[in-house]
């Protein structure tokens, strides 16, 4: 398998193309912060299709609207953000970015276990929020693609582990970004009629010298 053209393949593939605005739901009980998040997302080209003041309403909007991303505060009335993220993730509705005033390890672990794709610590700027949103959307797309390929839960976890390892190698050895690395693995999988796990194993073997 020839890895020397990885950068060229991704570059050609990721040429800008017109696409509809991505849709977002914002859930935050503090009106001023919610307005700030909405404005930041709209300035970045997102279509904010729903706003919520509590976690229960956030889940309802995500269920109804199926947005591309949900940006949600951790501490909210009725249903807290982590519980809401868990329900949104369980139903495969959208990637969730959690906003929090805290950065304790325990909270980060709870957010991750609940299925949140990224989190942002307050106070934040657009330079903090927007990359987290992009990471969340990218990771969610990757996980969805892998889940579609692998039905068994145990195999799914092992496949994600190997694909993550292969992405890391492509990022360090080829200078690709994380989304570019995944797109390259996905495209190679389709072009060569291999599973993404088989492509990942080949990358680990050839680029990583067989390192696990």
Coordinates of C-alpha atoms in Angstrom, one line a residue:
X1 CA 0.0 0.0 0.0
X2 CA 1.5 3.3 -1.1
X3 CA 1.3 5.9 1.7
X4 CA 3.5 8.5 -0.1
X5 CA 0.5 10.0 -1.8
X6 CA -1.7 10.4 1.3
X7 CA -1.3 14.1 1.4
X8 CA -2.1 14.6 -2.3
X9 CA -5.3 12.4 -2.0
X10 CA -6.6 14.4 0.9
X11 CA -5.7 17.7 -0.6
X12 CA -7.6 17.0 -3.8
X13 CA -10.5 15.6 -1.9
X14 CA -10.9 18.4 0.6
X15 CA -11.2 21.2 -2.0
X16 CA -13.9 23.7 -0.8
X17 CA -17.4 23.0 -2.1
X18 CA -20.6 24.8 -1.6
X19 CA -22.8 23.1 1.0
X20 CA -25.9 24.1 3.0
X21 CA -25.3 25.8 6.4
X22 CA -24.8 23.3 9.2
X23 CA -27.6 23.4 11.7
X24 CA -27.1 23.9 15.5
X25 CA -29.2 23.8 18.7
X26 CA -27.9 25.9 21.6
X27 CA -29.0 25.1 25.2
X28 CA -28.0 27.5 28.0
X29 CA -30.1 28.8 30.8
X30 CA -28.2 32.1 31.1
X31 CA -29.7 34.2 28.3
X32 CA -26.6 36.4 27.7
X33 CA -24.3 33.5 27.3
X34 CA -26.8 31.8 25.1
X35 CA -27.0 34.9 22.9
X36 CA -23.2 35.0 22.7
X37 CA -23.0 31.3 21.6
X38 CA -25.8 31.8 19.0
X39 CA -24.0 34.9 17.6
X40 CA -20.6 33.1 17.5
X41 CA -22.1 30.2 15.6
X42 CA -24.1 32.4 13.2
X43 CA -21.0 34.5 12.5
X44 CA -19.2 31.2 11.6
X45 CA -21.9 30.3 9.1
X46 CA -24.1 28.0 11.2
X47 CA -27.9 28.1 11.1
X48 CA -29.1 28.1 14.7
X49 CA -32.4 26.3 14.4
X50 CA -33.3 26.0 18.0
X51 CA -32.6 27.5 21.5
X52 CA -33.3 25.9 24.8
X53 CA -33.2 27.1 28.5
X54 CA -33.1 23.6 30.1
X55 CA -31.8 20.1 29.3
X56 CA -35.2 18.6 28.8
X57 CA -36.0 21.1 26.1
X58 CA -32.6 20.6 24.5
X59 CA -33.3 16.8 24.2
X60 CA -36.7 17.6 22.7
X61 CA -35.2 20.0 20.1
X62 CA -32.4 17.6 19.2
X63 CA -35.0 14.8 18.7
X64 CA -37.3 17.0 16.6
X65 CA -34.7 18.9 14.5
X66 CA -31.8 16.4 14.2
X67 CA -29.2 19.2 14.1
X68 CA -25.5 18.8 13.0
X69 CA -24.4 19.8 16.5
X70 CA -25.8 20.7 20.0
X71 CA -23.9 23.2 22.1
X72 CA -25.1 22.8 25.7
X73 CA -24.3 24.0 29.2
X74 CA -23.6 21.4 31.9
X75 CA -25.6 23.1 34.7
X76 CA -29.2 23.6 33.6
X77 CA -32.6 23.3 35.3
X78 CA -35.0 20.3 34.8
X79 CA -32.3 18.1 33.3
X80 CA -28.6 18.8 33.6
X81 CA -26.4 19.0 30.5
X82 CA -24.5 15.7 31.0
X83 CA -27.8 13.7 31.5
X84 CA -29.2 15.5 28.4
X85 CA -26.0 14.7 26.4
X86 CA -26.3 11.1 27.5
X87 CA -29.9 10.9 26.1
X88 CA -28.9 12.7 22.9
X89 CA -25.9 10.4 22.4
X90 CA -27.9 7.2 23.2
X91 CA -30.4 8.0 20.5
X92 CA -27.7 9.0 18.0
X93 CA -29.2 12.4 17.4
X94 CA -26.2 14.7 17.1
X95 CA -22.7 15.5 18.5
X96 CA -22.7 17.4 21.7
X97 CA -20.3 20.2 22.8
X98 CA -20.6 20.8 26.6
X99 CA -20.0 24.3 28.1
X100 CA -18.7 24.2 31.7
X101 CA -17.4 26.6 34.3
X102 CA -15.2 23.8 35.7
X103 CA -12.5 21.7 34.2
X104 CA -12.2 19.0 36.9
X105 CA -11.1 15.6 35.6
X106 CA -14.2 13.9 37.1
X107 CA -16.5 16.2 35.1
X108 CA -14.6 15.7 31.9
X109 CA -14.8 11.9 32.4
X110 CA -18.5 12.1 33.0
X111 CA -19.0 14.2 29.9
X112 CA -17.0 11.7 27.8
X113 CA -18.9 8.8 29.3
X114 CA -22.1 10.5 28.5
X115 CA -21.1 10.7 24.8
X116 CA -20.1 14.4 24.6
X117 CA -17.7 14.8 21.7
X118 CA -16.0 18.0 23.1
X119 CA -16.2 20.5 26.0
X120 CA -15.3 24.1 26.4
X121 CA -14.5 25.8 29.8
X122 CA -16.0 29.2 30.5
X123 CA -15.3 32.0 30.0
X124 CA -14.6 31.2 26.3
X125 CA -14.0 33.1 23.1
X126 CA -14.9 32.1 19.5
X127 CA -11.4 30.8 19.2
X128 CA -12.2 28.3 21.9
X129 CA -15.7 27.4 20.9
X130 CA -15.5 27.0 17.2
X131 CA -12.6 24.5 17.1
X132 CA -14.4 22.4 19.7
X133 CA -17.5 22.4 17.6
X134 CA -15.6 21.3 14.5
X135 CA -13.8 18.6 16.5
X136 CA -17.2 17.3 17.8
X137 CA -18.8 17.2 14.3
X138 CA -15.7 15.5 12.9
X139 CA -15.4 12.9 15.7
X140 CA -19.2 12.2 15.5
X141 CA -19.0 11.6 11.8
X142 CA -16.0 9.2 12.3
X143 CA -17.8 7.2 15.0
X144 CA -21.0 7.0 12.9
X145 CA -19.0 5.7 9.9
X146 CA -17.2 3.1 12.0
X147 CA -20.4 2.0 13.7
X148 CA -22.0 1.5 10.3
X149 CA -19.1 -0.8 9.3
X150 CA -18.8 -2.8 12.5
X151 CA -22.0 -4.3 14.1
X152 CA -20.4 -6.1 17.1
X153 CA -19.7 -3.8 20.1
X154 CA -16.4 -5.5 21.1
X155 CA -15.1 -5.4 17.5
X156 CA -16.3 -1.8 17.2
X157 CA -14.2 -0.7 20.2
X158 CA -11.1 -2.5 18.8
X159 CA -11.7 -1.0 15.4
X160 CA -11.9 2.5 16.8
X161 CA -8.7 1.9 18.8
X162 CA -6.8 0.8 15.7
X163 CA -8.2 3.6 13.5
X164 CA -7.3 6.2 16.2
X165 CA -3.7 4.7 16.2
X166 CA -3.5 4.8 12.4
X167 CA -4.8 8.4 12.4
X168 CA -2.1 9.4 14.9
X169 CA 0.6 7.9 12.6
X170 CA -0.8 9.7 9.5
X171 CA -0.9 12.9 11.5
X172 CA 2.7 12.6 12.8
X173 CA 4.3 11.1 9.7
X174 CA 2.4 12.7 6.9
X175 CA 1.5 16.0 8.5
X176 CA -2.3 15.5 8.0
X177 CA -5.0 16.9 10.4
X178 CA -7.2 14.5 12.3
X179 CA -10.2 14.9 9.8
X180 CA -7.8 14.5 6.8
X181 CA -6.3 11.3 8.3
X182 CA -9.8 9.8 8.8
X183 CA -11.0 10.8 5.3
X184 CA -7.8 9.2 3.9
X185 CA -8.5 5.9 5.7
X186 CA -12.1 6.0 4.7
X187 CA -11.4 6.8 1.0
X188 CA -8.7 4.1 0.9
X189 CA -11.1 1.7 2.4
X190 CA -13.7 2.4 -0.3
X191 CA -11.2 2.6 -3.2
X192 CA -9.5 -0.7 -2.3
X193 CA -12.7 -2.5 -1.0
X194 CA -11.1 -3.1 2.4
X195 CA -12.6 -2.4 5.8
X196 CA -11.3 0.6 7.7
X197 CA -9.9 -1.7 10.2
X198 CA -7.8 -3.5 7.5
X199 CA -6.6 -0.1 6.2
X200 CA -5.7 1.0 9.8
X201 CA -3.8 -2.3 10.4
X202 CA -1.9 -1.7 7.1
X203 CA -1.0 1.9 8.2
X204 CA 0.2 0.6 11.6
X205 CA 2.3 -2.1 10.0
X206 CA 3.9 0.0 7.3
X207 CA 4.0 3.5 8.7
X208 CA 4.3 2.6 12.4
X209 CA 6.6 -0.4 11.9
X210 CA 4.0 -2.7 13.3
X211 CA 3.7 -0.8 16.6
X212 CA 0.5 -1.6 18.5

